Amino acid sequence: MAHVKSAPDTALPQLAVVIPSYRVRTRILSVLERIGPEVGLIYVVDDACPEESGRFVEENAKDPRIRVIRNAENQGVGGATIAGMKQAAADGADVVIKIDGDGQMDPALIPSFAGVILSGEADYAKGNRFFEPEGLVAMPLGRLIGNAGLSFLSKISSG
């Protein structure tokens, strides 16, 4: 009986995107349309949105990769992100990337974030909106100050 060597596993890693959705109805479809084919599953987490963003996405987005998750109560961006990440992990995602539903992060950056994780360079990657100051001009002052503070605290906590 001949020994047959099994073929190496050539399956591509399963990438998933989680998008917390709260008051982003006017921008979320544009964000969804810009997510590339490298992503296998997209989770839109309607965080008890008064605009019913989950229903809006179901009725208007035709991408078969999209799954809508609904939080019964608003849990904030962190709670919505965790809900999406838990479902993505349960569905077999190898890498989960969180992006904002308001278009602050360019979905074209998804392969870059996934790349550093898949290559083993990092277990976690986070974008820095302060890297290119020209992108900050349109940001309201209150959000700019809040984001600067949160980025500083993230930097301290992650080393």
PDB file of C-alpha atoms in Angstrom:
ATOM      1  CA  MET A   1       0.000   0.000   0.000  1.00  0.00           C
ATOM      2  CA  ALA A   2       1.490   3.336  -1.019  1.00  0.00           C
ATOM      3  CA  HIS A   3       1.822   6.134   1.495  1.00  0.00           C
ATOM      4  CA  VAL A   4       0.083   9.283   0.282  1.00  0.00           C
ATOM      5  CA  LYS A   5       1.316  12.554   1.683  1.00  0.00           C
ATOM      6  CA  SER A   6      -1.570  14.826   2.504  1.00  0.00           C
ATOM      7  CA  ALA A   7      -1.653  18.210   0.867  1.00  0.00           C
ATOM      8  CA  PRO A   8      -0.778  21.178   3.064  1.00  0.00           C
ATOM      9  CA  ASP A   9      -3.669  23.212   4.348  1.00  0.00           C
ATOM     10  CA  THR A  10      -3.930  26.050   1.854  1.00  0.00           C
ATOM     11  CA  ALA A  11      -7.108  27.557   3.225  1.00  0.00           C
ATOM     12  CA  LEU A  12      -6.858  31.285   3.638  1.00  0.00           C
ATOM     13  CA  PRO A  13      -7.339  32.680   7.140  1.00  0.00           C
ATOM     14  CA  GLN A  14     -10.881  33.745   7.867  1.00  0.00           C
ATOM     15  CA  LEU A  15     -10.995  37.525   8.383  1.00  0.00           C
ATOM     16  CA  ALA A  16     -14.003  39.097  10.047  1.00  0.00           C
ATOM     17  CA  VAL A  17     -14.932  42.729  10.556  1.00  0.00           C
ATOM     18  CA  VAL A  18     -16.996  44.014  13.474  1.00  0.00           C
ATOM     19  CA  ILE A  19     -18.758  47.353  13.131  1.00  0.00           C
ATOM     20  CA  PRO A  20     -20.490  48.790  16.211  1.00  0.00           C
ATOM     21  CA  SER A  21     -23.476  50.683  14.905  1.00  0.00           C
ATOM     22  CA  TYR A  22     -25.059  53.545  16.802  1.00  0.00           C
ATOM     23  CA  ARG A  23     -26.298  56.675  15.055  1.00  0.00           C
ATOM     24  CA  VAL A  24     -24.291  55.987  11.887  1.00  0.00           C
ATOM     25  CA  ARG A  25     -27.186  55.286   9.546  1.00  0.00           C
ATOM     26  CA  THR A  26     -26.168  57.987   7.056  1.00  0.00           C
ATOM     27  CA  ARG A  27     -22.641  56.584   6.657  1.00  0.00           C
ATOM     28  CA  ILE A  28     -22.710  52.851   7.338  1.00  0.00           C
ATOM     29  CA  LEU A  29     -23.640  51.708   3.826  1.00  0.00           C
ATOM     30  CA  SER A  30     -20.661  53.578   2.408  1.00  0.00           C
ATOM     31  CA  VAL A  31     -18.379  51.872   4.947  1.00  0.00           C
ATOM     32  CA  LEU A  32     -19.805  48.442   4.128  1.00  0.00           C
ATOM     33  CA  GLU A  33     -19.396  48.993   0.376  1.00  0.00           C
ATOM     34  CA  ARG A  34     -15.668  49.715   0.818  1.00  0.00           C
ATOM     35  CA  ILE A  35     -14.831  46.461   2.642  1.00  0.00           C
ATOM     36  CA  GLY A  36     -12.724  44.330   0.326  1.00  0.00           C
ATOM     37  CA  PRO A  37     -13.027  40.689  -0.700  1.00  0.00           C
ATOM     38  CA  GLU A  38     -10.312  39.596   1.757  1.00  0.00           C
ATOM     39  CA  VAL A  39     -12.965  39.767   4.501  1.00  0.00           C
ATOM     40  CA  GLY A  40     -15.132  36.679   4.867  1.00  0.00           C
ATOM     41  CA  LEU A  41     -17.710  37.908   7.375  1.00  0.00           C
ATOM     42  CA  ILE A  42     -18.963  41.334   8.433  1.00  0.00           C
ATOM     43  CA  TYR A  43     -20.808  41.823  11.710  1.00  0.00           C
ATOM     44  CA  VAL A  44     -22.845  44.992  12.119  1.00  0.00           C
ATOM     45  CA  VAL A  45     -23.762  45.327  15.783  1.00  0.00           C
ATOM     46  CA  ASP A  46     -26.879  47.429  16.247  1.00  0.00           C
ATOM     47  CA  ASP A  47     -26.277  48.703  19.762  1.00  0.00           C
ATOM     48  CA  ALA A  48     -29.938  49.488  20.533  1.00  0.00           C
ATOM     49  CA  CYS A  49     -29.649  52.248  17.960  1.00  0.00           C
ATOM     50  CA  PRO A  50     -32.616  54.652  17.891  1.00  0.00           C
ATOM     51  CA  GLU A  51     -32.149  54.864  14.101  1.00  0.00           C
ATOM     52  CA  GLU A  52     -32.628  51.066  13.845  1.00  0.00           C
ATOM     53  CA  SER A  53     -29.352  50.780  11.971  1.00  0.00           C
ATOM     54  CA  GLY A  54     -29.520  46.971  11.988  1.00  0.00           C
ATOM     55  CA  ARG A  55     -32.829  46.941  10.172  1.00  0.00           C
ATOM     56  CA  PHE A  56     -31.568  49.649   7.820  1.00  0.00           C
ATOM     57  CA  VAL A  57     -28.515  47.549   6.917  1.00  0.00           C
ATOM     58  CA  GLU A  58     -30.626  44.408   6.408  1.00  0.00           C
ATOM     59  CA  GLU A  59     -32.973  46.278   4.082  1.00  0.00           C
ATOM     60  CA  ASN A  60     -30.341  48.160   2.077  1.00  0.00           C
ATOM     61  CA  ALA A  61     -27.054  46.243   2.047  1.00  0.00           C
ATOM     62  CA  LYS A  62     -26.936  43.326  -0.360  1.00  0.00           C
ATOM     63  CA  ASP A  63     -23.552  41.885   0.664  1.00  0.00           C
ATOM     64  CA  PRO A  64     -24.054  38.223   1.700  1.00  0.00           C
ATOM     65  CA  ARG A  65     -21.127  38.476   4.149  1.00  0.00           C
ATOM     66  CA  ILE A  66     -23.097  40.813   6.442  1.00  0.00           C
ATOM     67  CA  ARG A  67     -24.628  39.526   9.660  1.00  0.00           C
ATOM     68  CA  VAL A  68     -26.584  41.868  11.927  1.00  0.00           C
ATOM     69  CA  ILE A  69     -26.382  41.421  15.678  1.00  0.00           C
ATOM     70  CA  ARG A  70     -28.761  43.365  17.902  1.00  0.00           C
ATOM     71  CA  ASN A  71     -28.012  44.367  21.473  1.00  0.00           C
ATOM     72  CA  ALA A  72     -31.258  44.648  23.460  1.00  0.00           C
ATOM     73  CA  GLU A  73     -29.720  47.480  25.491  1.00  0.00           C
ATOM     74  CA  ASN A  74     -27.070  49.992  24.518  1.00  0.00           C
ATOM     75  CA  GLN A  75     -23.708  48.709  25.738  1.00  0.00           C
ATOM     76  CA  GLY A  76     -21.496  51.384  24.223  1.00  0.00           C
ATOM     77  CA  VAL A  77     -18.822  50.840  21.633  1.00  0.00           C
ATOM     78  CA  GLY A  78     -16.915  48.404  23.864  1.00  0.00           C
ATOM     79  CA  GLY A  79     -19.931  46.200  24.552  1.00  0.00           C
ATOM     80  CA  ALA A  80     -20.968  46.233  20.902  1.00  0.00           C
ATOM     81  CA  THR A  81     -17.444  45.339  19.817  1.00  0.00           C
ATOM     82  CA  ILE A  82     -17.288  42.435  22.267  1.00  0.00           C
ATOM     83  CA  ALA A  83     -20.666  41.122  21.082  1.00  0.00           C
ATOM     84  CA  GLY A  84     -19.410  41.116  17.509  1.00  0.00           C
ATOM     85  CA  MET A  85     -16.048  39.595  18.400  1.00  0.00           C
ATOM     86  CA  LYS A  86     -17.687  36.773  20.358  1.00  0.00           C
ATOM     87  CA  GLN A  87     -19.914  35.900  17.418  1.00  0.00           C
ATOM     88  CA  ALA A  88     -17.017  36.115  14.946  1.00  0.00           C
ATOM     89  CA  ALA A  89     -14.941  33.765  17.122  1.00  0.00           C
ATOM     90  CA  ALA A  90     -17.880  31.358  17.431  1.00  0.00           C
ATOM     91  CA  ASP A  91     -18.182  31.395  13.629  1.00  0.00           C
ATOM     92  CA  GLY A  92     -14.504  30.456  13.211  1.00  0.00           C
ATOM     93  CA  ALA A  93     -12.836  33.777  12.423  1.00  0.00           C
ATOM     94  CA  ASP A  94      -9.037  33.685  12.654  1.00  0.00           C
ATOM     95  CA  VAL A  95      -8.642  37.465  12.830  1.00  0.00           C
ATOM     96  CA  VAL A  96     -11.264  40.014  13.883  1.00  0.00           C
ATOM     97  CA  ILE A  97     -10.916  43.655  12.932  1.00  0.00           C
ATOM     98  CA  LYS A  98     -13.085  46.392  14.419  1.00  0.00           C
ATOM     99  CA  ILE A  99     -13.835  49.430  12.344  1.00  0.00           C
ATOM    100  CA  ASP A 100     -16.142  52.358  12.993  1.00  0.00           C
ATOM    101  CA  GLY A 101     -19.473  52.716  11.236  1.00  0.00           C
ATOM    102  CA  ASP A 102     -18.967  56.420  10.645  1.00  0.00           C
ATOM    103  CA  GLY A 103     -16.119  56.006   8.170  1.00  0.00           C
ATOM    104  CA  GLN A 104     -13.310  57.288  10.401  1.00  0.00           C
ATOM    105  CA  MET A 105     -11.197  54.269   9.427  1.00  0.00           C
ATOM    106  CA  ASP A 106     -10.604  53.508   5.785  1.00  0.00           C
ATOM    107  CA  PRO A 107     -11.617  49.876   5.124  1.00  0.00           C
ATOM    108  CA  ALA A 108      -8.693  49.705   2.679  1.00  0.00           C
ATOM    109  CA  LEU A 109      -6.469  49.439   5.800  1.00  0.00           C
ATOM    110  CA  ILE A 110      -8.003  46.096   6.838  1.00  0.00           C
ATOM    111  CA  PRO A 111      -5.321  43.993   5.088  1.00  0.00           C
ATOM    112  CA  SER A 112      -2.592  45.983   6.862  1.00  0.00           C
ATOM    113  CA  PHE A 113      -4.084  45.314  10.292  1.00  0.00           C
ATOM    114  CA  ALA A 114      -4.664  41.649   9.507  1.00  0.00           C
ATOM    115  CA  GLY A 115      -1.167  41.317   8.051  1.00  0.00           C
ATOM    116  CA  VAL A 116       0.711  42.184  11.241  1.00  0.00           C
ATOM    117  CA  ILE A 117      -1.398  39.701  13.174  1.00  0.00           C
ATOM    118  CA  LEU A 118      -1.179  36.887  10.617  1.00  0.00           C
ATOM    119  CA  SER A 119       2.584  37.326  10.252  1.00  0.00           C
ATOM    120  CA  GLY A 120       3.024  36.893  13.998  1.00  0.00           C
ATOM    121  CA  GLU A 121       4.366  40.424  14.489  1.00  0.00           C
ATOM    122  CA  ALA A 122       1.507  41.225  16.877  1.00  0.00           C
ATOM    123  CA  ASP A 123      -1.470  39.682  18.616  1.00  0.00           C
ATOM    124  CA  TYR A 124      -3.323  42.991  18.522  1.00  0.00           C
ATOM    125  CA  ALA A 125      -3.124  46.001  16.227  1.00  0.00           C
ATOM    126  CA  LYS A 126      -4.682  49.439  16.650  1.00  0.00           C
ATOM    127  CA  GLY A 127      -4.760  52.335  14.247  1.00  0.00           C
ATOM    128  CA  ASN A 128      -3.609  55.799  15.212  1.00  0.00           C
ATOM    129  CA  ARG A 129      -5.661  58.622  13.778  1.00  0.00           C
ATOM    130  CA  PHE A 130      -2.998  61.063  14.988  1.00  0.00           C
ATOM    131  CA  PHE A 131      -0.364  59.590  12.674  1.00  0.00           C
ATOM    132  CA  GLU A 132      -1.388  61.883   9.806  1.00  0.00           C
ATOM    133  CA  PRO A 133      -2.438  65.267  11.281  1.00  0.00           C
ATOM    134  CA  GLU A 134      -4.181  66.441   8.091  1.00  0.00           C
ATOM    135  CA  GLY A 135      -6.944  63.921   8.832  1.00  0.00           C
ATOM    136  CA  LEU A 136      -7.721  65.666  12.112  1.00  0.00           C
ATOM    137  CA  VAL A 137      -8.822  68.983  10.657  1.00  0.00           C
ATOM    138  CA  ALA A 138     -12.478  67.942  10.274  1.00  0.00           C
ATOM    139  CA  MET A 139     -12.712  66.336  13.737  1.00  0.00           C
ATOM    140  CA  PRO A 140     -14.682  68.345  16.336  1.00  0.00           C
ATOM    141  CA  LEU A 141     -12.476  69.740  19.141  1.00  0.00           C
ATOM    142  CA  GLY A 142     -14.232  67.732  21.888  1.00  0.00           C
ATOM    143  CA  ARG A 143     -13.742  64.467  20.015  1.00  0.00           C
ATOM    144  CA  LEU A 144     -10.139  65.388  19.216  1.00  0.00           C
ATOM    145  CA  ILE A 145      -9.335  65.969  22.898  1.00  0.00           C
ATOM    146  CA  GLY A 146     -11.166  62.806  23.979  1.00  0.00           C
ATOM    147  CA  ASN A 147      -9.452  60.679  21.343  1.00  0.00           C
ATOM    148  CA  ALA A 148      -6.051  62.085  22.232  1.00  0.00           C
ATOM    149  CA  GLY A 149      -6.627  61.169  25.885  1.00  0.00           C
ATOM    150  CA  LEU A 150      -7.830  57.664  25.058  1.00  0.00           C
ATOM    151  CA  SER A 151      -4.942  57.083  22.666  1.00  0.00           C
ATOM    152  CA  PHE A 152      -2.491  58.163  25.363  1.00  0.00           C
ATOM    153  CA  LEU A 153      -4.072  55.794  27.904  1.00  0.00           C
ATOM    154  CA  SER A 154      -4.024  52.937  25.346  1.00  0.00           C
ATOM    155  CA  LYS A 155      -0.365  53.595  24.696  1.00  0.00           C
ATOM    156  CA  ILE A 156       0.424  53.479  28.423  1.00  0.00           C
ATOM    157  CA  SER A 157      -1.576  50.308  29.041  1.00  0.00           C
ATOM    158  CA  SER A 158      -0.172  48.426  26.036  1.00  0.00           C
ATOM    159  CA  GLY A 159       3.440  49.426  26.536  1.00  0.00           C
TER     160      GLY A 159
END
